[in-house]
PDB file of C-alpha atoms and ligand atoms in Angstrom:
ATOM      1  CA  MET A  65       8.351   1.430  -6.896  1.00  0.00           C
ATOM      2  CA  LYS A  66       5.893  -1.066  -8.288  1.00  0.00           C
ATOM      3  CA  ILE A  67       6.308  -4.749  -7.544  1.00  0.00           C
ATOM      4  CA  LEU A  68       4.536  -7.648  -9.193  1.00  0.00           C
ATOM      5  CA  LEU A  69       4.114 -10.441  -6.642  1.00  0.00           C
ATOM      6  CA  VAL A  70       2.945 -13.841  -7.855  1.00  0.00           C
ATOM      7  CA  GLU A  71       2.373 -16.304  -5.032  1.00  0.00           C
ATOM      8  CA  ASP A  72      -0.387 -18.882  -4.653  1.00  0.00           C
ATOM      9  CA  GLU A  73       0.049 -19.612  -0.971  1.00  0.00           C
ATOM     10  CA  ALA A  74      -2.526 -17.292   0.576  1.00  0.00           C
ATOM     11  CA  LYS A  75      -0.806 -16.760   3.901  1.00  0.00           C
ATOM     12  CA  THR A  76       2.602 -16.045   2.395  1.00  0.00           C
ATOM     13  CA  ALA A  77       1.086 -13.843  -0.304  1.00  0.00           C
ATOM     14  CA  ASP A  78      -0.850 -11.684   2.139  1.00  0.00           C
ATOM     15  CA  TYR A  79       2.062 -11.433   4.534  1.00  0.00           C
ATOM     16  CA  LEU A  80       4.474 -10.378   1.783  1.00  0.00           C
ATOM     17  CA  LYS A  81       2.059  -7.929   0.245  1.00  0.00           C
ATOM     18  CA  GLN A  82       1.405  -6.274   3.570  1.00  0.00           C
ATOM     19  CA  GLY A  83       5.073  -6.132   4.525  1.00  0.00           C
ATOM     20  CA  LEU A  84       6.195  -4.717   1.203  1.00  0.00           C
ATOM     21  CA  SER A  85       3.369  -2.175   1.202  1.00  0.00           C
ATOM     22  CA  GLU A  86       4.348  -1.050   4.669  1.00  0.00           C
ATOM     23  CA  ALA A  87       7.910  -0.680   3.420  1.00  0.00           C
ATOM     24  CA  GLY A  88       6.596   1.796   0.867  1.00  0.00           C
ATOM     25  CA  PHE A  89       6.293  -0.410  -2.212  1.00  0.00           C
ATOM     26  CA  ASN A  90       3.244  -0.514  -4.405  1.00  0.00           C
ATOM     27  CA  VAL A  91       2.428  -4.213  -4.705  1.00  0.00           C
ATOM     28  CA  SER A  92       0.164  -5.927  -7.224  1.00  0.00           C
ATOM     29  CA  LEU A  93      -0.602  -9.493  -6.209  1.00  0.00           C
ATOM     30  CA  ALA A  94      -1.549 -12.378  -8.483  1.00  0.00           C
ATOM     31  CA  ARG A  95      -2.367 -15.773  -7.010  1.00  0.00           C
ATOM     32  CA  ASP A  96      -1.553 -17.938 -10.025  1.00  0.00           C
ATOM     33  CA  GLY A  97       0.752 -17.865 -13.025  1.00  0.00           C
ATOM     34  CA  LEU A  98      -1.828 -16.844 -15.594  1.00  0.00           C
ATOM     35  CA  ASP A  99      -3.101 -13.936 -13.536  1.00  0.00           C
ATOM     36  CA  GLY A 100       0.517 -12.975 -13.005  1.00  0.00           C
ATOM     37  CA  LEU A 101       1.179 -12.916 -16.734  1.00  0.00           C
ATOM     38  CA  HIS A 102      -1.981 -10.940 -17.296  1.00  0.00           C
ATOM     39  CA  LEU A 103      -0.851  -8.276 -14.803  1.00  0.00           C
ATOM     40  CA  ALA A 104       2.663  -8.273 -16.262  1.00  0.00           C
ATOM     41  CA  LEU A 105       1.327  -7.531 -19.726  1.00  0.00           C
ATOM     42  CA  GLU A 106      -1.112  -4.932 -18.513  1.00  0.00           C
ATOM     43  CA  GLU A 107       0.990  -2.831 -16.184  1.00  0.00           C
ATOM     44  CA  ASP A 108       4.539  -1.644 -15.837  1.00  0.00           C
ATOM     45  CA  PHE A 109       6.600  -2.785 -12.850  1.00  0.00           C
ATOM     46  CA  ASP A 110      10.040  -2.170 -11.413  1.00  0.00           C
ATOM     47  CA  LEU A 111      10.491  -5.683 -10.053  1.00  0.00           C
ATOM     48  CA  ALA A 112       8.775  -9.078 -10.060  1.00  0.00           C
ATOM     49  CA  ILE A 113       8.777 -11.565  -7.181  1.00  0.00           C
ATOM     50  CA  LEU A 114       7.703 -14.964  -8.480  1.00  0.00           C
ATOM     51  CA  ASP A 115       7.004 -18.144  -6.611  1.00  0.00           C
ATOM     52  CA  VAL A 116       8.347 -21.148  -8.574  1.00  0.00           C
ATOM     53  CA  MET A 117       5.549 -23.631  -7.899  1.00  0.00           C
ATOM     54  CA  LEU A 118       2.384 -21.975  -9.161  1.00  0.00           C
ATOM     55  CA  PRO A 119      -0.871 -23.242 -10.630  1.00  0.00           C
ATOM     56  CA  GLY A 120      -1.569 -22.229 -14.233  1.00  0.00           C
ATOM     57  CA  LEU A 121       1.933 -21.327 -15.344  1.00  0.00           C
ATOM     58  CA  ASP A 122       4.824 -22.116 -13.036  1.00  0.00           C
ATOM     59  CA  GLY A 123       7.318 -19.397 -12.172  1.00  0.00           C
ATOM     60  CA  TRP A 124       9.727 -20.391 -14.946  1.00  0.00           C
ATOM     61  CA  GLN A 125       7.081 -20.454 -17.637  1.00  0.00           C
ATOM     62  CA  LEU A 126       5.844 -17.121 -16.390  1.00  0.00           C
ATOM     63  CA  LEU A 127       9.344 -15.636 -16.542  1.00  0.00           C
ATOM     64  CA  GLN A 128       9.839 -16.957 -20.093  1.00  0.00           C
ATOM     65  CA  ALA A 129       6.521 -15.518 -21.207  1.00  0.00           C
ATOM     66  CA  MET A 130       7.361 -12.179 -19.601  1.00  0.00           C
ATOM     67  CA  ARG A 131      10.776 -11.970 -21.242  1.00  0.00           C
ATOM     68  CA  LYS A 132       9.263 -12.841 -24.608  1.00  0.00           C
ATOM     69  CA  GLN A 133       7.054  -9.798 -24.272  1.00  0.00           C
ATOM     70  CA  ASP A 134       9.997  -7.595 -23.281  1.00  0.00           C
ATOM     71  CA  ARG A 135       9.014  -7.436 -19.648  1.00  0.00           C
ATOM     72  CA  ASN A 136      12.598  -7.164 -18.505  1.00  0.00           C
ATOM     73  CA  TRP A 137      12.197  -6.173 -14.901  1.00  0.00           C
ATOM     74  CA  PRO A 138      14.519  -7.788 -12.390  1.00  0.00           C
ATOM     75  CA  VAL A 139      13.060 -11.035 -11.096  1.00  0.00           C
ATOM     76  CA  LEU A 140      13.444 -12.575  -7.665  1.00  0.00           C
ATOM     77  CA  PHE A 141      12.355 -16.190  -7.383  1.00  0.00           C
ATOM     78  CA  LEU A 142      10.891 -17.688  -4.243  1.00  0.00           C
ATOM     79  CA  THR A 143      11.429 -21.386  -4.081  1.00  0.00           C
ATOM     80  CA  ALA A 144      10.823 -24.090  -1.548  1.00  0.00           C
ATOM     81  CA  ARG A 145      13.446 -26.208  -3.242  1.00  0.00           C
ATOM     82  CA  ASP A 146      17.072 -25.475  -2.845  1.00  0.00           C
ATOM     83  CA  GLN A 147      18.439 -27.642  -5.599  1.00  0.00           C
ATOM     84  CA  VAL A 148      21.289 -26.822  -7.874  1.00  0.00           C
ATOM     85  CA  GLN A 149      19.403 -27.569 -11.076  1.00  0.00           C
ATOM     86  CA  ASP A 150      16.567 -25.265 -10.018  1.00  0.00           C
ATOM     87  CA  ARG A 151      18.921 -22.391  -9.480  1.00  0.00           C
ATOM     88  CA  VAL A 152      20.705 -23.044 -12.759  1.00  0.00           C
ATOM     89  CA  LYS A 153      17.458 -23.302 -14.669  1.00  0.00           C
ATOM     90  CA  GLY A 154      16.147 -20.069 -13.177  1.00  0.00           C
ATOM     91  CA  LEU A 155      19.343 -18.169 -13.818  1.00  0.00           C
ATOM     92  CA  GLU A 156      19.508 -19.459 -17.397  1.00  0.00           C
ATOM     93  CA  LEU A 157      16.020 -18.145 -17.921  1.00  0.00           C
ATOM     94  CA  GLY A 158      17.118 -14.758 -16.688  1.00  0.00           C
ATOM     95  CA  ALA A 159      16.160 -14.677 -13.021  1.00  0.00           C
ATOM     96  CA  ASP A 160      18.218 -12.217 -11.033  1.00  0.00           C
ATOM     97  CA  ASP A 161      18.086 -13.705  -7.588  1.00  0.00           C
ATOM     98  CA  TYR A 162      16.751 -16.508  -5.433  1.00  0.00           C
ATOM     99  CA  LEU A 163      15.308 -16.807  -2.002  1.00  0.00           C
ATOM    100  CA  VAL A 164      14.681 -20.217  -0.496  1.00  0.00           C
ATOM    101  CA  LYS A 165      11.621 -20.624   1.699  1.00  0.00           C
ATOM    102  CA  PRO A 166      11.314 -20.152   4.555  1.00  0.00           C
ATOM    103  CA  PHE A 167      13.083 -16.799   4.689  1.00  0.00           C
ATOM    104  CA  ALA A 168      13.063 -13.797   6.983  1.00  0.00           C
ATOM    105  CA  PHE A 169      11.129 -10.844   5.657  1.00  0.00           C
ATOM    106  CA  ALA A 170      14.079  -8.551   6.334  1.00  0.00           C
ATOM    107  CA  GLU A 171      16.151 -10.643   3.953  1.00  0.00           C
ATOM    108  CA  LEU A 172      13.547 -10.365   1.229  1.00  0.00           C
ATOM    109  CA  LEU A 173      13.408  -6.613   1.713  1.00  0.00           C
ATOM    110  CA  ALA A 174      17.178  -6.321   1.472  1.00  0.00           C
ATOM    111  CA  ARG A 175      17.241  -8.327  -1.792  1.00  0.00           C
ATOM    112  CA  VAL A 176      14.386  -6.295  -3.204  1.00  0.00           C
ATOM    113  CA  ARG A 177      16.230  -3.059  -2.542  1.00  0.00           C
ATOM    114  CA  VAL A 178      19.445  -4.317  -4.102  1.00  0.00           C
ATOM    115  CA  LEU A 179      17.635  -5.647  -7.174  1.00  0.00           C
ATOM    116  CA  SER A 180      15.546  -2.571  -7.687  1.00  0.00           C
ATOM    117  CA  ARG A 181      18.695  -0.521  -7.617  1.00  0.00           C
ATOM    118  CA  ARG A 182      20.789  -2.749  -9.844  1.00  0.00           C
ATOM    119  CA  GLY A 183      18.261  -4.048 -12.291  1.00  0.00           C
ATOM    120  CA  ASN A 184      16.892  -0.973 -13.873  1.00  0.00           C
ATOM    121  CA  THR A 185      19.010   2.070 -14.481  1.00  0.00           C
ATOM    122  CA  THR A 186      15.923   4.209 -14.872  1.00  0.00           C
ATOM    123  CA  VAL A 187      14.956   3.565 -11.266  1.00  0.00           C
ATOM    124  CA  GLN A 188      16.066   6.573  -9.291  1.00  0.00           C
ATOM    125  CA  ASP A 189      17.432   6.096  -5.832  1.00  0.00           C
ATOM    126  CA  GLN A 190      17.364   9.776  -4.907  1.00  0.00           C
ATOM    127  CA  LEU A 191      14.488  12.221  -5.134  1.00  0.00           C
ATOM    128  CA  SER A 192      14.693  15.841  -4.116  1.00  0.00           C
ATOM    129  CA  LEU A 193      13.076  19.244  -4.134  1.00  0.00           C
ATOM    130  CA  ALA A 194      14.802  22.342  -2.749  1.00  0.00           C
ATOM    131  CA  ASP A 195      16.552  21.161   0.442  1.00  0.00           C
ATOM    132  CA  LEU A 196      14.255  18.149   0.840  1.00  0.00           C
ATOM    133  CA  GLN A 197      15.986  14.895  -0.039  1.00  0.00           C
ATOM    134  CA  MET A 198      14.777  11.318  -0.152  1.00  0.00           C
ATOM    135  CA  ASP A 199      17.130   8.376  -0.402  1.00  0.00           C
ATOM    136  CA  LEU A 200      15.028   5.445  -1.598  1.00  0.00           C
ATOM    137  CA  VAL A 201      17.643   2.808  -0.915  1.00  0.00           C
ATOM    138  CA  ALA A 202      18.625   3.903   2.582  1.00  0.00           C
ATOM    139  CA  HIS A 203      14.959   4.798   3.150  1.00  0.00           C
ATOM    140  CA  LYS A 204      15.994   8.150   4.572  1.00  0.00           C
ATOM    141  CA  VAL A 205      14.511  11.610   4.293  1.00  0.00           C
ATOM    142  CA  THR A 206      16.254  14.838   5.225  1.00  0.00           C
ATOM    143  CA  ARG A 207      15.324  18.464   5.044  1.00  0.00           C
ATOM    144  CA  HIS A 208      17.990  21.119   5.369  1.00  0.00           C
ATOM    145  CA  GLY A 209      20.307  18.281   6.370  1.00  0.00           C
ATOM    146  CA  GLN A 210      18.083  17.186   9.257  1.00  0.00           C
ATOM    147  CA  ARG A 211      16.735  13.670   9.337  1.00  0.00           C
ATOM    148  CA  LEU A 212      12.940  13.380   9.248  1.00  0.00           C
ATOM    149  CA  GLU A 213      11.369  10.328  10.859  1.00  0.00           C
ATOM    150  CA  LEU A 214       8.511   9.181   8.650  1.00  0.00           C
ATOM    151  CA  THR A 215       6.165   6.215   8.955  1.00  0.00           C
ATOM    152  CA  PRO A 216       6.119   3.850   5.941  1.00  0.00           C
ATOM    153  CA  LYS A 217       2.889   5.414   4.666  1.00  0.00           C
ATOM    154  CA  GLU A 218       4.232   8.931   5.079  1.00  0.00           C
ATOM    155  CA  PHE A 219       7.340   7.855   3.210  1.00  0.00           C
ATOM    156  CA  ALA A 220       5.245   6.394   0.380  1.00  0.00           C
ATOM    157  CA  LEU A 221       3.102   9.523   0.256  1.00  0.00           C
ATOM    158  CA  LEU A 222       6.109  11.826   0.109  1.00  0.00           C
ATOM    159  CA  GLU A 223       7.721   9.614  -2.529  1.00  0.00           C
ATOM    160  CA  LEU A 224       4.628   9.960  -4.711  1.00  0.00           C
ATOM    161  CA  LEU A 225       4.567  13.740  -4.237  1.00  0.00           C
ATOM    162  CA  LEU A 226       8.273  13.961  -5.065  1.00  0.00           C
ATOM    163  CA  ARG A 227       8.009  11.759  -8.139  1.00  0.00           C
ATOM    164  CA  ARG A 228       5.221  13.957  -9.432  1.00  0.00           C
ATOM    165  CA  LYS A 229       6.348  17.297  -8.076  1.00  0.00           C
ATOM    166  CA  GLY A 230       4.754  20.268  -9.778  1.00  0.00           C
ATOM    167  CA  GLU A 231       1.591  18.263 -10.492  1.00  0.00           C
ATOM    168  CA  VAL A 232      -1.683  18.625  -8.623  1.00  0.00           C
ATOM    169  CA  LEU A 233      -2.535  15.147  -7.345  1.00  0.00           C
ATOM    170  CA  PRO A 234      -6.204  14.445  -6.593  1.00  0.00           C
ATOM    171  CA  ARG A 235      -6.976  12.831  -3.225  1.00  0.00           C
ATOM    172  CA  THR A 236      -8.458   9.803  -4.966  1.00  0.00           C
ATOM    173  CA  LEU A 237      -5.252   9.235  -6.929  1.00  0.00           C
ATOM    174  CA  ILE A 238      -3.174   9.511  -3.766  1.00  0.00           C
ATOM    175  CA  ALA A 239      -5.509   7.090  -1.965  1.00  0.00           C
ATOM    176  CA  ALA A 240      -5.275   4.582  -4.795  1.00  0.00           C
ATOM    177  CA  GLN A 241      -1.489   4.791  -5.109  1.00  0.00           C
ATOM    178  CA  VAL A 242      -0.472   4.937  -1.483  1.00  0.00           C
ATOM    179  CA  TRP A 243      -3.216   2.976   0.241  1.00  0.00           C
ATOM    180  CA  ASP A 244      -4.212   0.783  -2.661  1.00  0.00           C
ATOM    181  CA  MET A 245      -7.775   1.892  -2.003  1.00  0.00           C
ATOM    182  CA  ASN A 246     -10.366   2.901  -4.497  1.00  0.00           C
ATOM    183  CA  PHE A 247     -12.849   5.220  -2.937  1.00  0.00           C
ATOM    184  CA  ASP A 248     -14.634   8.322  -4.106  1.00  0.00           C
ATOM    185  CA  SER A 249     -16.109   9.748  -0.974  1.00  0.00           C
ATOM    186  CA  ASP A 250     -14.023   9.167   2.110  1.00  0.00           C
ATOM    187  CA  THR A 251     -10.609  10.598   1.425  1.00  0.00           C
ATOM    188  CA  ASN A 252     -10.191  11.785   4.978  1.00  0.00           C
ATOM    189  CA  VAL A 253      -7.328   9.351   5.416  1.00  0.00           C
ATOM    190  CA  VAL A 254      -5.359  11.315   2.815  1.00  0.00           C
ATOM    191  CA  GLU A 255      -6.030  14.637   4.519  1.00  0.00           C
ATOM    192  CA  VAL A 256      -4.921  13.298   7.874  1.00  0.00           C
ATOM    193  CA  ALA A 257      -1.735  11.835   6.377  1.00  0.00           C
ATOM    194  CA  ILE A 258      -0.953  15.066   4.535  1.00  0.00           C
ATOM    195  CA  ARG A 259      -1.411  17.017   7.765  1.00  0.00           C
ATOM    196  CA  ARG A 260       1.054  14.752   9.587  1.00  0.00           C
ATOM    197  CA  LEU A 261       3.513  14.831   6.721  1.00  0.00           C
ATOM    198  CA  ARG A 262       3.314  18.595   6.513  1.00  0.00           C
ATOM    199  CA  ALA A 263       4.084  18.898  10.219  1.00  0.00           C
ATOM    200  CA  LYS A 264       7.310  16.982   9.642  1.00  0.00           C
ATOM    201  CA  VAL A 265       8.352  18.346   6.267  1.00  0.00           C
ATOM    202  CA  ASP A 266       7.223  21.962   6.382  1.00  0.00           C
ATOM    203  CA  GLU A 267       6.499  23.148   9.909  1.00  0.00           C
ATOM    204  CA  ALA A 268      10.046  23.973  10.930  1.00  0.00           C
ATOM    205  CA  PHE A 269      11.312  24.959   7.483  1.00  0.00           C
ATOM    206  CA  GLU A 270      10.975  27.550   4.740  1.00  0.00           C
ATOM    207  CA  PRO A 271       9.815  27.621   2.050  1.00  0.00           C
ATOM    208  CA  LYS A 272       6.687  25.494   2.492  1.00  0.00           C
ATOM    209  CA  LEU A 273       6.690  22.728  -0.105  1.00  0.00           C
ATOM    210  CA  ILE A 274       3.342  20.920   0.370  1.00  0.00           C
ATOM    211  CA  HIS A 275       0.420  22.940  -0.952  1.00  0.00           C
ATOM    212  CA  THR A 276      -3.323  22.368  -0.883  1.00  0.00           C
ATOM    213  CA  VAL A 277      -5.123  23.205  -4.097  1.00  0.00           C
ATOM    214  CA  ARG A 278      -8.667  23.803  -2.966  1.00  0.00           C
ATOM    215  CA  GLY A 279     -11.191  21.412  -4.404  1.00  0.00           C
ATOM    216  CA  MET A 280      -8.505  19.597  -6.396  1.00  0.00           C
ATOM    217  CA  GLY A 281      -5.823  17.971  -4.305  1.00  0.00           C
ATOM    218  CA  TYR A 282      -2.222  18.442  -3.279  1.00  0.00           C
ATOM    219  CA  LEU A 283       0.886  19.741  -4.902  1.00  0.00           C
ATOM    220  CA  LEU A 284       4.552  19.529  -3.985  1.00  0.00           C
ATOM    221  CA  GLU A 285       6.341  22.592  -5.255  1.00  0.00           C
ATOM    222  CA  ASP A 286       9.097  25.008  -4.341  1.00  0.00           C
ATOM    223  CA  PRO A 287       7.338  28.396  -4.622  1.00  0.00           C
ATOM    224  CA  SER A 288      10.656  30.235  -4.769  1.00  0.00           C
ATOM    225  CA  GLN A 289      11.551  28.625  -8.088  1.00  0.00           C
TER     226      GLN A 289
HETATM  227 CA1  LIG B  77       3.561 -22.094  -4.551  1.00  0.00          CA
END
C-alpha cells in the first residue's frame, strides 16, 4: 500500500510518516503542495493524505490538479479548521474524508484502512499462498489456520513477498520497499528480517515457502505447485 503524504509541518509530517511506515504502509512524503503534485504525477499511490494549509499549492488546489490528471486515489484531508464550508468545499472537490487536527494516530490509521479498502476496488485486502493467509485490513496473518504474530516490518516484508510471489526479489529492492532505504552494500538488515520471518512462517510448517536464491535474493513460492 503506497500512501502520498503532503504535510508542511515538520513534526507532524515526520510523526505520521514514521507511524504509517511502522503500520506497514509505504509512505512518500512531500513538504509542500508543488512537491506533492510532482510526486503524484510521477508515482502511483493507493491513497493520498493532504494537509489543507500548504505552501505552494494548498490542499484543495493540489486535489484539483491531481483529479485533472486522473489521479483518482482516495483522499483524506487533514485540517486545522473544522468549519462547515471547508468540509463542503473539500467534499465537492472530491475528498473522501476529513480529519480535524489534533487527532489521535489510531484514528488516522482506522480511516486510512477504511479508505484504502473502499476507495479502490483493485486494492486487495487478502493475500495468500498455499495455507498462508494475510488479511491486510485486519492486519492478521495465519498459516494453517494458526495466527502468526509479526512485527510491522515483518508484516510489510511478507506483504511484499506475497504481492510478488513467484518472483525473485533482490535484497536491495526489498530494502528500498520495506525500509525505504537505498543502499548497495549493507543489506544485512534484510537477511536478519528474512531469518526472523522464516522462523515464524516456515519453521513449524510444510512446505517451506520462503526460499533463498543464492547471489540473487529471495522468493516466495509453494514448491508443491
Ligand atoms: Ca499546514
